[in-house]
Amino acid sequence: MMDSSTPLQPGAAIGILGGGQLGRMLALAGARLGFDVHVFDPEPNCPAARVCDRAWSAPWSDLGAVEGFAGKCAAVTFEFENVPLAALKAAAGAAPVRPGARSLELTQDRVTEKDFINGLGIPTAPWAAVDSLEGLKTALEAVGAPAILKTRRFGYDGKGQARLKTADDAARAWDEIGGQPAILEGFAPFTRELSVVAARGLDGRVVAFPLAENIHKGGILRESRAPAEASASLCDRATAIADKIGAGLGHVGVFAVELFDMGADGLWVNEIAPRVHNSGHWTMDACPSDQFEQHMRAVAGWPLGDPAPHSRCTMTNLIGHDVDAWGDLIADPDVRLHLYGKREVRDGRKMGHVNRLTRL
Ligand code: AMP
């Protein structure tokens, strides 16, 4: 294996574990910087497979296949946090993996994640780990109601979550999440949701994009507006949170921190995504170096680019049949259309997004 601090040369192969839309946009950014991009995904016809140099397909459990893929790459990264840890570790035996297993392991489980965040002195909603219905009742006494019960693992876009208005909802909520190991979180009475997307280089330098304000519907991100209206001190606080989390993870690459704006109570962290993030898609058209390029630069050990936006941007996700409006959207000169090449439209599926720009 190459000395892990040596910057990759153009033409080197970078491997991406996971070939969804995030993998696709990473592959496109990597290609523009002159890398050969390999993608590994159990689904051969995944969105990234059609834009990369080489697509590899095998189940995640085929660790030999993962190792074979990594062996052809000068560095390996991942596009989503549900890549099995065993697969990442198998890849790490054959190539430098950036970010490393620690970033994945700590953020795959909501309990270890919250523990890590609070351990850095960063506030979150009050929480307690839950392993049984009895445990949920005890947790409710500690955390209070209203509250949200979330599965510890494999939750995304609001899936694996149940809301509790009062302690009487305990049995229903436990049932709703399928009686799995969980975390109970007190309901945060936030004024709005924000996120900070940042990149940490191989040299430990963190470069953050400005805050985005995020609007969710039905647990799915609908819209991000950036840069968010925010005081200098709020921006500084968000950057300090990103710095601490990036360093604490020893992260290399892009990561996102979802935040609750608690008004006078400051910022609470909701969760960390150890990867490029939907709330950073606005950077593709509004910043000199977007989140995908930043990530590939970091993975390659290259200097990070300029994150300062030249425009204000509203990013809107095209979810399910929203994408049918593509003809009108592409005809609008103020709109930048991004489609993910997904062959089948399904309700709730992210099919693409649009960025609407106004000059700063
Ligand atoms: P998550 O999957 O944890 O990001 O949750 C999805 C969405 O549910 C968040 O973006 C919030 O809108 C909401 N949510 C999650 N946790 C809490 C909480 N503790 N208090 C209030 N709202 C929450």
Coordinates of C-alpha atoms and ligand atoms in Angstrom, one line a residue:
M1 CA 0.0 0.0 0.0
M2 CA 1.2 3.6 -0.7
D3 CA 2.3 5.7 2.2
S4 CA -1.0 6.9 3.5
S5 CA 0.0 10.6 3.6
T6 CA 1.2 10.8 -0.1
P7 CA -1.3 12.8 -2.2
L8 CA -2.9 10.6 -5.0
Q9 CA -1.8 11.4 -8.5
P10 CA -4.4 12.3 -11.2
G11 CA -5.4 9.0 -12.9
A12 CA -5.3 7.1 -9.5
A13 CA -8.3 5.0 -8.8
I14 CA -10.7 6.0 -6.0
G15 CA -13.3 3.5 -4.9
I16 CA -16.7 4.3 -3.5
L17 CA -18.6 1.9 -1.4
G18 CA -22.3 2.5 -2.3
G19 CA -23.6 3.6 -5.6
G20 CA -26.7 5.7 -4.9
Q21 CA -27.1 9.3 -5.9
L22 CA -24.4 10.5 -3.5
G23 CA -22.0 8.0 -5.0
R24 CA -23.0 9.2 -8.5
M25 CA -22.3 12.8 -7.7
L26 CA -19.0 11.8 -6.0
A27 CA -18.0 9.8 -9.1
L28 CA -18.8 12.8 -11.4
A29 CA -16.7 15.1 -9.2
G30 CA -13.9 12.5 -9.0
A31 CA -13.9 12.2 -12.8
R32 CA -13.6 15.9 -13.3
L33 CA -10.5 15.9 -11.1
G34 CA -9.0 13.2 -13.3
F35 CA -9.4 10.2 -11.1
D36 CA -10.6 6.8 -12.2
V37 CA -13.7 6.1 -10.0
H38 CA -14.7 2.6 -9.1
V39 CA -18.1 1.9 -7.4
F40 CA -19.1 -1.1 -5.4
D41 CA -22.8 -1.7 -4.8
P42 CA -24.9 -4.9 -4.5
E43 CA -27.3 -3.4 -7.1
P44 CA -25.5 -3.6 -10.6
N45 CA -27.7 -0.9 -12.1
C46 CA -27.3 1.6 -9.3
P47 CA -27.2 5.4 -10.1
A48 CA -23.4 5.6 -9.8
A49 CA -22.7 2.5 -11.9
R50 CA -23.6 4.3 -15.1
V51 CA -21.2 7.2 -14.6
C52 CA -18.1 5.6 -13.3
D53 CA -15.0 3.9 -14.8
R54 CA -15.7 0.5 -13.3
A55 CA -18.8 -0.8 -11.4
W56 CA -18.4 -3.8 -9.0
S57 CA -21.4 -5.7 -7.8
A58 CA -21.6 -8.3 -5.0
P59 CA -23.5 -8.6 -1.7
W60 CA -22.0 -6.6 1.2
S61 CA -21.4 -9.9 2.9
D62 CA -18.9 -11.0 0.2
L63 CA -15.9 -9.6 1.9
G64 CA -13.5 -11.2 -0.6
A65 CA -15.2 -9.2 -3.4
V66 CA -14.9 -6.0 -1.3
E67 CA -11.3 -6.7 -0.7
G68 CA -10.7 -7.4 -4.4
F69 CA -12.4 -4.1 -5.3
A70 CA -10.3 -2.1 -2.8
G71 CA -7.1 -3.8 -4.0
K72 CA -7.6 -2.0 -7.4
C73 CA -8.0 1.4 -5.7
A74 CA -5.5 3.8 -4.3
A75 CA -8.1 5.0 -1.7
V76 CA -11.6 3.9 -0.8
T77 CA -14.4 6.0 0.6
F78 CA -18.2 5.5 1.2
E79 CA -21.3 7.3 0.3
F80 CA -23.7 6.3 3.1
E81 CA -23.4 5.3 6.7
N82 CA -25.2 2.0 6.4
V83 CA -22.3 0.3 4.6
P84 CA -21.6 -2.6 6.9
L85 CA -18.6 -2.0 9.2
A86 CA -17.2 -5.4 8.2
A87 CA -17.1 -4.4 4.5
L88 CA -15.3 -1.2 5.4
K89 CA -12.8 -3.1 7.5
A90 CA -12.3 -5.6 4.6
A91 CA -11.6 -2.7 2.2
A92 CA -9.1 -1.2 4.8
G93 CA -7.0 -4.3 4.5
A94 CA -6.3 -3.4 0.9
A95 CA -6.3 0.4 0.6
P96 CA -6.5 3.5 2.8
V97 CA -10.1 4.1 3.7
R98 CA -11.2 7.7 4.1
P99 CA -13.1 8.4 6.3
G100 CA -12.0 5.6 8.5
A101 CA -14.0 3.0 10.4
R102 CA -14.3 5.2 13.5
S103 CA -16.5 7.7 11.7
L104 CA -18.8 4.9 10.4
E105 CA -18.9 2.9 13.7
L106 CA -19.7 5.9 15.9
T107 CA -22.5 7.2 13.7
Q108 CA -24.2 4.0 12.8
D109 CA -25.6 3.7 16.3
R110 CA -27.6 6.6 17.6
V111 CA -26.6 5.8 21.2
T112 CA -22.8 5.8 20.6
E113 CA -23.3 8.9 18.4
K114 CA -25.1 10.9 21.1
D115 CA -22.6 9.7 23.8
F116 CA -19.7 10.9 21.6
I117 CA -21.4 14.3 20.9
N118 CA -22.1 14.9 24.6
G119 CA -18.6 13.7 25.5
L120 CA -17.3 16.6 23.4
G121 CA -19.3 19.0 25.5
I122 CA -21.8 19.6 22.7
P123 CA -25.5 19.6 23.7
T124 CA -28.2 17.4 22.3
A125 CA -31.8 16.7 23.2
P126 CA -32.0 14.7 26.5
W127 CA -31.9 11.0 25.7
A128 CA -31.8 7.5 27.1
A129 CA -31.0 4.1 25.6
V130 CA -34.0 1.7 25.5
D131 CA -33.9 -2.1 25.2
S132 CA -37.4 -3.1 26.3
L133 CA -40.9 -1.8 26.9
E134 CA -40.1 -1.7 30.7
G135 CA -36.9 0.2 29.8
L136 CA -38.9 2.7 27.7
K137 CA -41.1 3.5 30.7
T138 CA -38.1 4.2 32.8
A139 CA -36.5 6.3 30.1
L140 CA -39.7 8.3 29.8
E141 CA -39.4 9.2 33.5
A142 CA -35.9 10.5 32.9
V143 CA -36.4 12.2 29.5
G144 CA -40.0 13.3 29.9
A145 CA -42.7 13.7 27.2
P146 CA -43.3 14.6 24.4
A147 CA -40.5 12.5 23.0
I148 CA -39.3 10.5 20.0
L149 CA -38.4 6.9 20.0
K150 CA -35.9 6.0 17.3
T151 CA -34.2 2.7 16.4
R152 CA -30.5 2.8 17.3
R153 CA -29.5 1.6 13.8
F154 CA -30.5 1.8 10.2
G155 CA -32.9 4.8 10.5
Y156 CA -33.0 7.3 7.7
D157 CA -35.5 9.9 6.3
G158 CA -37.5 9.6 9.5
K159 CA -37.9 5.8 9.2
G160 CA -37.8 3.7 12.4
Q161 CA -39.2 6.5 14.5
A162 CA -42.3 6.9 16.7
R163 CA -43.6 10.0 18.4
L164 CA -44.9 9.9 22.0
K165 CA -47.2 12.7 23.2
T166 CA -47.5 11.2 26.7
A167 CA -46.2 8.2 28.7
D168 CA -49.4 6.4 27.7
D169 CA -48.1 6.1 24.2
A170 CA -45.2 3.8 25.3
A171 CA -46.6 0.4 24.2
R172 CA -47.8 1.8 20.9
A173 CA -44.5 3.4 20.1
W174 CA -42.5 0.4 21.1
D175 CA -44.6 -1.7 18.8
E176 CA -44.3 0.8 16.0
I177 CA -40.6 0.6 15.9
G178 CA -40.8 -3.2 16.0
G179 CA -39.4 -3.6 19.5
Q180 CA -35.8 -3.0 18.5
P181 CA -32.9 -1.6 20.5
A182 CA -33.7 2.2 20.5
I183 CA -33.0 5.6 21.9
L184 CA -35.6 7.8 23.4
E185 CA -35.1 11.5 22.8
G186 CA -36.9 14.4 24.4
F187 CA -38.7 16.5 21.8
A188 CA -36.6 19.5 21.0
P189 CA -38.7 22.7 20.7
F190 CA -36.5 24.1 18.0
T191 CA -37.1 27.4 16.1
R192 CA -35.7 25.9 12.9
E193 CA -33.4 23.2 11.6
L194 CA -30.0 24.0 10.3
S195 CA -27.0 22.0 9.1
V196 CA -23.3 22.6 8.7
V197 CA -21.5 20.6 6.0
A198 CA -17.8 20.6 6.4
A199 CA -14.7 18.9 5.0
R200 CA -11.7 17.7 7.0
G201 CA -8.5 17.2 5.1
L202 CA -5.8 14.6 5.6
D203 CA -3.8 17.3 7.4
G204 CA -6.7 17.9 9.9
R205 CA -7.8 21.2 8.5
V206 CA -11.6 21.7 8.6
V207 CA -13.3 23.9 6.0
A208 CA -17.0 24.5 6.6
F209 CA -19.7 25.7 4.1
P210 CA -22.1 28.3 5.4
L211 CA -25.1 27.1 7.4
A212 CA -28.1 25.8 5.5
E213 CA -31.7 26.1 6.8
N214 CA -33.6 22.9 6.2
I215 CA -37.3 22.2 5.8
H216 CA -38.5 18.6 6.3
K217 CA -41.9 17.1 5.3
G218 CA -42.9 13.7 6.5
G219 CA -39.3 13.2 7.9
I220 CA -37.7 13.8 4.4
L221 CA -35.7 16.8 3.6
R222 CA -37.7 18.9 1.2
E223 CA -35.8 22.2 0.9
S224 CA -32.5 23.7 1.9
R225 CA -31.9 27.5 1.9
A226 CA -28.3 28.7 2.0
P227 CA -26.5 30.6 3.3
A228 CA -29.1 30.7 6.2
E229 CA -29.9 34.0 7.9
A230 CA -27.7 33.8 11.0
S231 CA -25.7 36.0 13.3
A232 CA -21.9 35.9 13.2
S233 CA -21.9 34.3 16.6
L234 CA -24.3 31.5 15.6
C235 CA -22.1 30.8 12.5
D236 CA -19.1 30.7 14.7
R237 CA -20.8 28.3 17.1
A238 CA -21.7 26.0 14.2
T239 CA -18.2 26.1 12.9
A240 CA -16.8 25.3 16.3
I241 CA -19.1 22.3 16.6
A242 CA -18.0 21.0 13.1
D243 CA -14.3 21.5 14.1
K244 CA -14.7 19.5 17.4
I245 CA -16.7 16.7 15.7
G246 CA -14.3 16.4 12.7
A247 CA -11.3 16.2 15.0
G248 CA -13.1 13.9 17.5
L249 CA -13.8 11.4 14.7
G250 CA -10.4 11.8 13.1
H251 CA -12.5 12.2 10.0
V252 CA -11.1 12.6 6.5
G253 CA -13.7 13.9 4.0
V254 CA -17.0 15.6 4.1
F255 CA -19.4 15.3 7.0
A256 CA -22.6 17.0 8.0
V257 CA -24.0 18.0 11.3
E258 CA -27.7 18.4 11.6
L259 CA -28.6 21.1 14.2
F260 CA -31.6 22.3 16.0
D261 CA -31.7 26.1 16.5
M262 CA -32.9 26.4 20.1
G263 CA -33.0 30.2 20.1
A264 CA -31.6 31.5 23.4
D265 CA -30.5 27.9 24.3
G266 CA -28.1 27.9 21.3
L267 CA -27.5 25.0 19.0
W268 CA -28.2 21.3 19.8
V269 CA -26.9 18.6 17.5
N270 CA -29.5 16.2 16.1
E271 CA -27.2 13.9 14.2
I272 CA -24.0 13.5 12.3
A273 CA -23.8 12.2 8.8
P274 CA -20.2 10.9 8.1
R275 CA -20.5 11.7 4.4
V276 CA -21.7 14.1 1.8
H277 CA -25.3 15.2 2.6
N278 CA -28.5 16.2 1.0
S279 CA -28.4 19.6 2.7
G280 CA -25.1 20.3 1.0
H281 CA -26.4 19.8 -2.6
W282 CA -26.9 23.6 -2.9
T283 CA -23.1 23.9 -3.0
M284 CA -23.0 22.2 -6.4
D285 CA -24.1 25.5 -8.1
A286 CA -23.4 28.1 -5.5
C287 CA -19.8 27.5 -4.4
P288 CA -16.5 27.3 -6.3
S289 CA -15.7 23.9 -4.7
D290 CA -18.9 21.9 -4.0
Q291 CA -19.2 19.2 -1.3
F292 CA -18.5 16.4 -3.7
E293 CA -15.3 18.0 -5.0
Q294 CA -14.2 18.8 -1.4
H295 CA -14.8 15.1 -0.4
M296 CA -12.7 13.8 -3.3
R297 CA -10.0 16.3 -2.6
A298 CA -9.8 15.2 1.0
V299 CA -9.9 11.5 0.1
A300 CA -7.0 12.1 -2.4
G301 CA -5.0 14.0 0.2
W302 CA -5.3 17.2 -1.9
P303 CA -5.7 20.7 -0.5
L304 CA -9.4 21.6 0.2
G305 CA -11.1 24.1 -2.1
D306 CA -12.8 27.4 -1.5
P307 CA -16.2 26.9 0.1
A308 CA -17.4 30.6 0.0
P309 CA -20.6 30.9 -2.0
H310 CA -20.9 33.3 -4.9
S311 CA -24.8 33.0 -4.9
R312 CA -27.7 32.4 -2.6
C313 CA -29.4 29.1 -3.3
T314 CA -32.6 27.3 -2.6
M315 CA -32.3 23.5 -3.2
T316 CA -35.5 21.6 -3.6
N317 CA -35.6 17.8 -3.7
L318 CA -37.6 16.1 -6.4
I319 CA -39.3 13.3 -4.5
G320 CA -41.3 10.6 -6.2
H321 CA -43.4 12.0 -9.1
D322 CA -42.1 15.6 -8.5
V323 CA -39.6 14.6 -11.1
D324 CA -42.3 14.5 -13.8
A325 CA -42.0 18.3 -13.9
W326 CA -38.5 18.0 -15.3
G327 CA -39.5 19.5 -18.7
D328 CA -40.7 22.7 -17.1
L329 CA -37.8 22.9 -14.7
I330 CA -35.1 22.5 -17.4
A331 CA -36.9 25.3 -19.4
D332 CA -36.5 27.7 -16.5
P333 CA -33.3 29.7 -16.8
D334 CA -33.0 30.2 -13.0
V335 CA -33.0 26.5 -12.3
R336 CA -30.1 24.0 -12.3
L337 CA -31.6 20.5 -12.7
H338 CA -29.9 17.4 -11.3
L339 CA -31.4 14.0 -12.0
Y340 CA -30.1 10.8 -10.5
G341 CA -30.8 8.4 -13.3
K342 CA -33.1 6.2 -11.2
R343 CA -35.2 4.1 -13.6
E344 CA -38.2 3.6 -11.4
V345 CA -40.2 6.4 -9.7
R346 CA -41.5 5.5 -6.3
D347 CA -43.3 7.6 -3.7
G348 CA -40.8 9.0 -1.2
R349 CA -37.8 8.2 -3.5
K350 CA -35.3 11.0 -4.1
M351 CA -35.2 11.2 -7.9
G352 CA -33.2 14.5 -8.3
H353 CA -33.0 18.0 -7.0
V354 CA -33.1 21.6 -8.3
N355 CA -30.9 24.5 -7.3
R356 CA -32.4 28.0 -7.7
L357 CA -29.7 30.7 -7.5
T358 CA -29.7 34.4 -6.8
R359 CA -26.5 36.4 -6.8
L360 CA -25.1 37.4 -3.4
Ligands
AMP1 P1 -33.6 12.2 12.2 O1 -33.8 11.0 11.4 O2 -33.1 11.9 13.6 O3 -32.8 13.2 11.5 O4 -35.1 12.8 12.4 C1 -35.8 13.3 11.3 C2 -36.5 14.6 11.7 O5 -37.4 14.4 12.8 C3 -35.6 15.7 12.1 O6 -35.1 16.4 11.0 C4 -36.5 16.6 12.9 O7 -37.4 17.3 12.1 C5 -37.3 15.6 13.7 N1 -36.7 15.2 14.9 C6 -35.8 14.2 15.2 N2 -35.4 14.2 16.5 C7 -36.1 15.2 17.1 C8 -36.1 15.7 18.4 N3 -35.4 15.1 19.4 N4 -36.9 16.7 18.7 C9 -37.7 17.3 17.8 N5 -37.7 16.9 16.5 C10 -36.9 15.8 16.1

